[in-house]
Amino acid sequence: MKELVNLQLMMFALIIIGLILKKTKVIGKEGQKSMTNLVIDLILPCNIIFSFMIKFSSKIAQDFMVILIISILIQVFCVILGSVLYNKCSVKRKKCLRYATICSNAGFLGNPIAQGVYGMMGLTLASIYLIPQRIMMWSEGVSVFTEAPTKKEMLKKIFSHPCIIACEIGVVLMLTGWRPPHFLQETITSISNCNTAMSMLVIGMILADADPRTLVDKDVLFYSVIRLIIIPFCVFIPCLMFHIDSLVKGVSVLLAAMPAGATTTILASKYDCEEEFSVKLVVFSTAASLVTTPIWSLILMKV
């Protein structure tokens, strides 16, 4: 309990620092964009590779298969949920809401939380969990805003994504037992250790962009309840019923409880789909997750 509280307070402090850096203009919009790209294209892939440098066993193989199946089922469930829940909203809002239901911030925010709560094995399982979501992000997710991408474009997006490449490298390292030269391992480890700090700083910068007076919106509130409470609850109950391993269950529920992904705003802006509303979705659900994530963590610790 003490470690969990310290982890949440540390992350909250980093988020506040990121918010202050943006508000005081120490880091501007371009700087924030560069930091986001740095995390996604370098720090997170190194973090993923580092997480796979563990000794392979039949138990790990079983956990990988279980969490992969759970993740695929969650993605199918989220696609169905997104297509039926928001029919009363305007067309442009519905696109934002559908995408944000399919594509959460599980990679950006979920990885450091999984690592902080469950250690390196938690991070490894989180990396496997995220594979189906990243595939959905560049297929069904993008098709929400546009015409469905061609199979060639979709495959190119998926297999050229730095985090997918990192997973492939990590699986090879884990299965073969081969390790890079010591200096390269230390380099990967050093960059990997930046993940939590950099990710939380960027989350703080996202929060800094919102006007608190206009943040609350009934559609945003409805979405946040679905994304942060209903979806993880629908993962938690079956995991209990089928007696899923506690580590697999914990990582699955926590990552299912992540807020809207920042790519919601990027795509909404690109395709002229109520960019301001998409910012509210990301910011409010991220702020609310600072409350709901510790609650889910506590529930998982008790059960």
mmCIF file of C-alpha atoms in Angstrom:
data_model
loop_
_atom_site.group_PDB
_atom_site.id
_atom_site.type_symbol
_atom_site.label_atom_id
_atom_site.label_comp_id
_atom_site.label_asym_id
_atom_site.label_seq_id
_atom_site.Cartn_x
_atom_site.Cartn_y
_atom_site.Cartn_z
ATOM 1 C CA MET A 1 0.000 0.000 0.000
ATOM 2 C CA LYS A 2 2.826 2.396 0.936
ATOM 3 C CA GLU A 3 4.651 1.692 -2.344
ATOM 4 C CA LEU A 4 1.447 2.227 -4.343
ATOM 5 C CA VAL A 5 0.744 5.566 -2.636
ATOM 6 C CA ASN A 6 4.347 6.690 -3.208
ATOM 7 C CA LEU A 7 4.120 5.681 -6.885
ATOM 8 C CA GLN A 8 0.892 7.634 -7.411
ATOM 9 C CA LEU A 9 2.230 10.700 -5.559
ATOM 10 C CA MET A 10 5.458 10.594 -7.583
ATOM 11 C CA MET A 11 3.516 10.402 -10.866
ATOM 12 C CA PHE A 12 1.173 13.184 -9.739
ATOM 13 C CA ALA A 13 4.175 15.396 -8.843
ATOM 14 C CA LEU A 14 5.685 14.809 -12.310
ATOM 15 C CA ILE A 15 2.350 15.670 -13.945
ATOM 16 C CA ILE A 16 2.190 18.940 -11.956
ATOM 17 C CA ILE A 17 5.756 19.775 -13.023
ATOM 18 C CA GLY A 18 4.820 19.158 -16.665
ATOM 19 C CA LEU A 19 1.744 21.386 -16.263
ATOM 20 C CA ILE A 20 3.863 24.187 -14.735
ATOM 21 C CA LEU A 21 6.506 23.906 -17.482
ATOM 22 C CA LYS A 22 3.790 24.360 -20.122
ATOM 23 C CA LYS A 23 1.892 27.111 -18.290
ATOM 24 C CA THR A 24 5.096 29.123 -17.716
ATOM 25 C CA LYS A 25 6.078 28.604 -21.379
ATOM 26 C CA VAL A 26 9.374 26.943 -20.463
ATOM 27 C CA ILE A 27 8.189 24.336 -22.982
ATOM 28 C CA GLY A 28 5.975 25.406 -25.871
ATOM 29 C CA LYS A 29 3.700 23.512 -28.247
ATOM 30 C CA GLU A 30 6.548 22.434 -30.515
ATOM 31 C CA GLY A 31 8.645 21.359 -27.535
ATOM 32 C CA GLN A 32 5.734 19.263 -26.257
ATOM 33 C CA LYS A 33 5.333 17.654 -29.684
ATOM 34 C CA SER A 34 9.063 16.849 -29.784
ATOM 35 C CA MET A 35 8.936 15.324 -26.291
ATOM 36 C CA THR A 36 5.922 13.203 -27.262
ATOM 37 C CA ASN A 37 7.741 11.929 -30.358
ATOM 38 C CA LEU A 38 10.852 11.238 -28.276
ATOM 39 C CA VAL A 39 8.848 9.091 -25.854
ATOM 40 C CA ILE A 40 6.987 7.150 -28.566
ATOM 41 C CA ASP A 41 9.894 6.707 -30.998
ATOM 42 C CA LEU A 42 12.821 6.103 -28.614
ATOM 43 C CA ILE A 43 12.161 5.935 -24.866
ATOM 44 C CA LEU A 44 9.126 3.621 -24.948
ATOM 45 C CA PRO A 45 10.712 1.168 -27.451
ATOM 46 C CA CYS A 46 13.839 0.964 -25.242
ATOM 47 C CA ASN A 47 11.552 0.424 -22.249
ATOM 48 C CA ILE A 48 9.815 -2.438 -24.080
ATOM 49 C CA ILE A 49 13.094 -4.100 -25.152
ATOM 50 C CA PHE A 50 14.411 -3.804 -21.597
ATOM 51 C CA SER A 51 11.246 -5.446 -20.234
ATOM 52 C CA PHE A 52 11.799 -8.555 -22.398
ATOM 53 C CA MET A 53 15.319 -9.194 -21.052
ATOM 54 C CA ILE A 54 14.036 -11.893 -18.724
ATOM 55 C CA LYS A 55 14.483 -15.658 -18.550
ATOM 56 C CA PHE A 56 11.847 -17.410 -20.650
ATOM 57 C CA SER A 57 9.708 -20.175 -19.125
ATOM 58 C CA SER A 58 6.535 -22.137 -19.843
ATOM 59 C CA LYS A 59 4.711 -20.015 -17.221
ATOM 60 C CA ILE A 60 5.665 -16.815 -19.057
ATOM 61 C CA ALA A 61 4.524 -18.329 -22.381
ATOM 62 C CA GLN A 62 1.168 -19.205 -20.797
ATOM 63 C CA ASP A 63 0.764 -15.700 -19.331
ATOM 64 C CA PHE A 64 1.619 -14.175 -22.727
ATOM 65 C CA MET A 65 -1.053 -16.225 -24.464
ATOM 66 C CA VAL A 66 -3.703 -15.454 -21.837
ATOM 67 C CA ILE A 67 -3.109 -11.683 -21.804
ATOM 68 C CA LEU A 68 -2.999 -11.590 -25.611
ATOM 69 C CA ILE A 69 -6.412 -13.310 -25.796
ATOM 70 C CA ILE A 70 -7.811 -10.961 -23.123
ATOM 71 C CA SER A 71 -6.513 -7.932 -25.030
ATOM 72 C CA ILE A 72 -8.031 -9.110 -28.328
ATOM 73 C CA LEU A 73 -11.416 -9.657 -26.640
ATOM 74 C CA ILE A 74 -11.222 -6.188 -25.031
ATOM 75 C CA GLN A 75 -10.529 -4.568 -28.406
ATOM 76 C CA VAL A 76 -13.476 -6.356 -30.038
ATOM 77 C CA PHE A 77 -15.687 -5.325 -27.105
ATOM 78 C CA CYS A 78 -14.542 -1.674 -27.371
ATOM 79 C CA VAL A 79 -15.229 -1.567 -31.129
ATOM 80 C CA ILE A 80 -18.787 -2.858 -30.545
ATOM 81 C CA LEU A 81 -19.275 -0.505 -27.581
ATOM 82 C CA GLY A 82 -18.103 2.514 -29.575
ATOM 83 C CA SER A 83 -20.454 1.756 -32.449
ATOM 84 C CA VAL A 84 -23.620 1.550 -30.296
ATOM 85 C CA LEU A 85 -23.176 3.964 -27.371
ATOM 86 C CA TYR A 86 -22.862 7.372 -29.010
ATOM 87 C CA ASN A 87 -25.625 7.395 -31.627
ATOM 88 C CA LYS A 88 -27.327 10.432 -30.030
ATOM 89 C CA CYS A 89 -24.200 12.578 -30.476
ATOM 90 C CA SER A 90 -23.348 14.636 -33.554
ATOM 91 C CA VAL A 91 -21.444 12.831 -36.319
ATOM 92 C CA LYS A 92 -18.130 14.567 -35.551
ATOM 93 C CA ARG A 93 -18.418 13.999 -31.790
ATOM 94 C CA LYS A 94 -19.308 10.386 -32.373
ATOM 95 C CA LYS A 95 -16.094 9.885 -34.347
ATOM 96 C CA CYS A 96 -14.004 11.276 -31.472
ATOM 97 C CA LEU A 97 -15.867 9.185 -28.902
ATOM 98 C CA ARG A 98 -15.622 5.973 -30.944
ATOM 99 C CA TYR A 99 -11.896 6.399 -31.533
ATOM 100 C CA ALA A 100 -11.223 7.244 -27.872
ATOM 101 C CA THR A 101 -13.152 4.125 -26.811
ATOM 102 C CA ILE A 102 -11.090 1.909 -29.120
ATOM 103 C CA CYS A 103 -7.705 3.552 -28.526
ATOM 104 C CA SER A 104 -6.880 4.433 -24.935
ATOM 105 C CA ASN A 105 -3.660 5.868 -23.551
ATOM 106 C CA ALA A 106 -2.604 2.411 -22.323
ATOM 107 C CA GLY A 107 0.822 2.605 -23.959
ATOM 108 C CA PHE A 108 1.824 6.082 -22.915
ATOM 109 C CA LEU A 109 0.359 6.090 -19.403
ATOM 110 C CA GLY A 110 -0.253 2.375 -18.815
ATOM 111 C CA ASN A 111 3.316 1.124 -19.273
ATOM 112 C CA PRO A 112 4.855 3.142 -16.412
ATOM 113 C CA ILE A 113 1.892 2.272 -14.160
ATOM 114 C CA ALA A 114 2.176 -1.464 -14.967
ATOM 115 C CA GLN A 115 5.913 -1.301 -14.279
ATOM 116 C CA GLY A 116 5.469 0.702 -11.096
ATOM 117 C CA VAL A 117 2.790 -1.585 -9.634
ATOM 118 C CA TYR A 118 3.938 -4.991 -10.913
ATOM 119 C CA GLY A 119 7.643 -4.564 -11.745
ATOM 120 C CA MET A 120 9.411 -5.718 -14.920
ATOM 121 C CA MET A 121 7.094 -8.679 -15.508
ATOM 122 C CA GLY A 122 4.162 -6.260 -15.382
ATOM 123 C CA LEU A 123 5.832 -4.136 -18.053
ATOM 124 C CA THR A 124 6.515 -7.203 -20.227
ATOM 125 C CA LEU A 125 2.879 -8.304 -20.028
ATOM 126 C CA ALA A 126 1.756 -4.737 -20.763
ATOM 127 C CA SER A 127 3.877 -4.767 -23.947
ATOM 128 C CA ILE A 128 2.110 -7.948 -25.129
ATOM 129 C CA TYR A 129 -1.315 -6.562 -24.128
ATOM 130 C CA LEU A 130 -0.723 -3.469 -26.275
ATOM 131 C CA ILE A 131 -0.043 -5.320 -29.545
ATOM 132 C CA PRO A 132 -3.759 -5.769 -30.479
ATOM 133 C CA GLN A 133 -4.521 -2.156 -29.517
ATOM 134 C CA ARG A 134 -1.736 -0.830 -31.730
ATOM 135 C CA ILE A 135 -3.036 -2.944 -34.611
ATOM 136 C CA MET A 136 -6.553 -1.576 -34.001
ATOM 137 C CA MET A 137 -5.191 1.970 -33.782
ATOM 138 C CA TRP A 138 -3.923 1.853 -37.364
ATOM 139 C CA SER A 139 -6.863 -0.111 -38.799
ATOM 140 C CA GLU A 140 -10.313 0.261 -37.216
ATOM 141 C CA GLY A 141 -9.224 3.363 -35.284
ATOM 142 C CA VAL A 142 -8.067 5.361 -38.291
ATOM 143 C CA SER A 143 -11.066 4.195 -40.349
ATOM 144 C CA VAL A 144 -13.356 5.926 -37.792
ATOM 145 C CA PHE A 145 -12.123 9.298 -39.087
ATOM 146 C CA THR A 146 -11.456 8.308 -42.710
ATOM 147 C CA GLU A 147 -12.200 5.648 -45.213
ATOM 148 C CA ALA A 148 -10.705 2.340 -44.095
ATOM 149 C CA PRO A 149 -6.995 2.317 -45.009
ATOM 150 C CA THR A 150 -5.804 -0.134 -47.629
ATOM 151 C CA LYS A 151 -4.323 -3.391 -46.343
ATOM 152 C CA LYS A 152 -0.885 -2.297 -47.573
ATOM 153 C CA GLU A 153 -1.062 1.051 -45.728
ATOM 154 C CA MET A 154 -2.386 -0.620 -42.583
ATOM 155 C CA LEU A 155 0.376 -3.258 -42.514
ATOM 156 C CA LYS A 156 3.014 -0.609 -43.156
ATOM 157 C CA LYS A 157 1.735 1.487 -40.231
ATOM 158 C CA ILE A 158 1.597 -1.519 -37.925
ATOM 159 C CA PHE A 159 4.953 -3.118 -38.702
ATOM 160 C CA SER A 160 6.858 0.172 -38.908
ATOM 161 C CA HIS A 161 5.602 1.378 -35.509
ATOM 162 C CA PRO A 162 8.642 1.659 -33.179
ATOM 163 C CA CYS A 163 6.817 -0.102 -30.328
ATOM 164 C CA ILE A 164 5.848 -3.086 -32.512
ATOM 165 C CA ILE A 165 9.472 -3.354 -33.749
ATOM 166 C CA ALA A 166 10.637 -3.184 -30.109
ATOM 167 C CA CYS A 167 8.247 -6.048 -29.205
ATOM 168 C CA GLU A 168 9.661 -8.165 -32.053
ATOM 169 C CA ILE A 169 13.245 -7.497 -30.925
ATOM 170 C CA GLY A 170 12.291 -8.161 -27.307
ATOM 171 C CA VAL A 171 10.644 -11.516 -28.094
ATOM 172 C CA VAL A 172 13.767 -12.631 -30.019
ATOM 173 C CA LEU A 173 16.022 -11.648 -27.092
ATOM 174 C CA MET A 174 13.784 -13.460 -24.612
ATOM 175 C CA LEU A 175 13.406 -16.672 -26.654
ATOM 176 C CA THR A 176 17.084 -16.960 -27.675
ATOM 177 C CA GLY A 177 18.582 -15.761 -24.398
ATOM 178 C CA TRP A 178 21.048 -13.641 -26.399
ATOM 179 C CA ARG A 179 21.941 -10.249 -24.948
ATOM 180 C CA PRO A 180 23.518 -7.219 -26.650
ATOM 181 C CA PRO A 181 27.029 -6.112 -25.608
ATOM 182 C CA HIS A 182 27.131 -4.715 -22.068
ATOM 183 C CA PHE A 183 27.510 -1.066 -23.151
ATOM 184 C CA LEU A 184 24.415 -1.391 -25.369
ATOM 185 C CA GLN A 185 22.404 -2.997 -22.559
ATOM 186 C CA GLU A 186 23.371 -0.104 -20.288
ATOM 187 C CA THR A 187 22.352 2.392 -22.990
ATOM 188 C CA ILE A 188 18.942 0.729 -23.421
ATOM 189 C CA THR A 189 18.472 0.583 -19.638
ATOM 190 C CA SER A 190 19.403 4.260 -19.169
ATOM 191 C CA ILE A 191 16.963 5.420 -21.858
ATOM 192 C CA SER A 192 14.293 3.036 -20.526
ATOM 193 C CA ASN A 193 14.572 4.564 -17.056
ATOM 194 C CA CYS A 194 13.408 7.923 -18.484
ATOM 195 C CA ASN A 195 10.012 6.507 -19.468
ATOM 196 C CA THR A 196 7.965 7.277 -16.367
ATOM 197 C CA ALA A 197 9.325 10.801 -15.892
ATOM 198 C CA MET A 198 9.003 11.824 -19.546
ATOM 199 C CA SER A 199 5.545 10.261 -19.985
ATOM 200 C CA MET A 200 4.146 11.982 -16.897
ATOM 201 C CA LEU A 201 5.645 15.353 -17.879
ATOM 202 C CA VAL A 202 3.903 15.138 -21.265
ATOM 203 C CA ILE A 203 0.602 14.185 -19.575
ATOM 204 C CA GLY A 204 0.990 17.336 -17.445
ATOM 205 C CA MET A 205 1.506 19.429 -20.582
ATOM 206 C CA ILE A 206 -1.689 17.989 -22.099
ATOM 207 C CA LEU A 207 -3.610 18.941 -18.945
ATOM 208 C CA ALA A 208 -2.196 22.486 -19.148
ATOM 209 C CA ASP A 209 -3.954 23.078 -22.482
ATOM 210 C CA ALA A 210 -7.470 22.859 -21.071
ATOM 211 C CA ASP A 211 -9.637 25.597 -19.601
ATOM 212 C CA PRO A 212 -11.128 24.091 -16.392
ATOM 213 C CA ARG A 213 -14.235 26.298 -16.762
ATOM 214 C CA THR A 214 -15.237 24.633 -20.059
ATOM 215 C CA LEU A 215 -13.923 21.145 -19.334
ATOM 216 C CA VAL A 216 -17.116 19.528 -18.010
ATOM 217 C CA ASP A 217 -19.437 18.300 -20.739
ATOM 218 C CA LYS A 218 -22.153 15.619 -20.444
ATOM 219 C CA ASP A 219 -20.682 13.631 -23.345
ATOM 220 C CA VAL A 220 -17.206 13.856 -21.814
ATOM 221 C CA LEU A 221 -18.550 12.713 -18.431
ATOM 222 C CA PHE A 222 -20.435 9.822 -20.045
ATOM 223 C CA TYR A 223 -17.327 8.747 -21.971
ATOM 224 C CA SER A 224 -15.116 8.953 -18.866
ATOM 225 C CA VAL A 225 -17.465 6.669 -16.916
ATOM 226 C CA ILE A 226 -17.414 4.154 -19.800
ATOM 227 C CA ARG A 227 -13.643 4.309 -20.323
ATOM 228 C CA LEU A 228 -12.462 4.451 -16.697
ATOM 229 C CA ILE A 229 -15.115 2.393 -14.874
ATOM 230 C CA ILE A 230 -17.358 0.270 -17.114
ATOM 231 C CA ILE A 231 -14.706 -1.174 -19.459
ATOM 232 C CA PRO A 232 -12.253 -2.209 -16.695
ATOM 233 C CA PHE A 233 -15.192 -3.601 -14.679
ATOM 234 C CA CYS A 234 -16.159 -5.749 -17.691
ATOM 235 C CA VAL A 235 -12.579 -7.069 -17.712
ATOM 236 C CA PHE A 236 -12.314 -7.512 -13.945
ATOM 237 C CA ILE A 237 -15.427 -9.690 -13.450
ATOM 238 C CA PRO A 238 -14.593 -12.354 -16.109
ATOM 239 C CA CYS A 239 -10.982 -12.476 -14.838
ATOM 240 C CA LEU A 240 -12.359 -13.244 -11.363
ATOM 241 C CA MET A 241 -14.821 -15.810 -12.687
ATOM 242 C CA PHE A 242 -12.187 -17.687 -14.703
ATOM 243 C CA HIS A 243 -9.547 -17.427 -11.923
ATOM 244 C CA ILE A 244 -7.032 -15.655 -14.169
ATOM 245 C CA ASP A 245 -3.524 -15.329 -12.717
ATOM 246 C CA SER A 246 -3.391 -12.258 -10.439
ATOM 247 C CA LEU A 247 -0.557 -10.589 -12.377
ATOM 248 C CA VAL A 248 -2.274 -11.054 -15.758
ATOM 249 C CA LYS A 249 -5.586 -9.900 -14.251
ATOM 250 C CA GLY A 250 -3.992 -6.836 -12.652
ATOM 251 C CA VAL A 251 -2.203 -5.662 -15.792
ATOM 252 C CA SER A 252 -5.289 -6.305 -17.967
ATOM 253 C CA VAL A 253 -7.646 -4.363 -15.693
ATOM 254 C CA LEU A 254 -5.263 -1.443 -15.133
ATOM 255 C CA LEU A 255 -4.550 -1.017 -18.847
ATOM 256 C CA ALA A 256 -8.259 -1.339 -19.662
ATOM 257 C CA ALA A 257 -8.833 1.553 -17.212
ATOM 258 C CA MET A 258 -6.616 4.031 -19.053
ATOM 259 C CA PRO A 259 -8.010 7.367 -20.369
ATOM 260 C CA ALA A 260 -8.406 8.569 -23.964
ATOM 261 C CA GLY A 261 -5.251 8.476 -26.066
ATOM 262 C CA ALA A 262 -3.629 11.738 -27.163
ATOM 263 C CA THR A 263 -3.908 10.556 -30.791
ATOM 264 C CA THR A 264 -7.648 11.287 -30.482
ATOM 265 C CA THR A 265 -6.865 15.003 -30.598
ATOM 266 C CA ILE A 266 -4.218 14.607 -33.323
ATOM 267 C CA LEU A 267 -6.646 12.821 -35.675
ATOM 268 C CA ALA A 268 -9.605 15.046 -34.752
ATOM 269 C CA SER A 269 -7.505 18.076 -35.683
ATOM 270 C CA LYS A 270 -6.306 16.508 -38.930
ATOM 271 C CA TYR A 271 -9.805 15.519 -40.087
ATOM 272 C CA ASP A 272 -11.723 18.542 -38.711
ATOM 273 C CA CYS A 273 -13.776 16.647 -36.112
ATOM 274 C CA GLU A 274 -14.325 19.015 -33.175
ATOM 275 C CA GLU A 275 -10.731 19.356 -32.032
ATOM 276 C CA GLU A 276 -11.763 21.319 -28.916
ATOM 277 C CA PHE A 277 -14.120 18.520 -27.847
ATOM 278 C CA SER A 278 -11.374 15.919 -28.389
ATOM 279 C CA VAL A 279 -9.037 17.932 -26.119
ATOM 280 C CA LYS A 280 -11.738 17.857 -23.408
ATOM 281 C CA LEU A 281 -12.027 14.073 -23.821
ATOM 282 C CA VAL A 282 -8.286 13.538 -23.397
ATOM 283 C CA VAL A 283 -7.759 16.079 -20.620
ATOM 284 C CA PHE A 284 -10.800 15.295 -18.475
ATOM 285 C CA SER A 285 -10.438 11.498 -18.715
ATOM 286 C CA THR A 286 -6.698 11.802 -17.953
ATOM 287 C CA ALA A 287 -7.384 13.994 -14.910
ATOM 288 C CA ALA A 288 -10.147 11.622 -13.740
ATOM 289 C CA SER A 289 -7.817 8.630 -14.155
ATOM 290 C CA LEU A 290 -5.570 10.116 -11.454
ATOM 291 C CA VAL A 291 -8.424 9.191 -9.088
ATOM 292 C CA THR A 292 -9.761 5.992 -10.684
ATOM 293 C CA THR A 293 -6.379 4.292 -11.325
ATOM 294 C CA PRO A 294 -5.372 4.200 -7.612
ATOM 295 C CA ILE A 295 -8.866 2.915 -6.775
ATOM 296 C CA TRP A 296 -8.541 0.070 -9.308
ATOM 297 C CA SER A 297 -5.046 -0.653 -7.974
ATOM 298 C CA LEU A 298 -6.410 -0.939 -4.434
ATOM 299 C CA ILE A 299 -9.267 -3.213 -5.561
ATOM 300 C CA LEU A 300 -6.801 -5.476 -7.377
ATOM 301 C CA MET A 301 -4.583 -5.655 -4.310
ATOM 302 C CA LYS A 302 -7.510 -6.739 -2.120
ATOM 303 C CA VAL A 303 -8.910 -9.414 -4.478
#
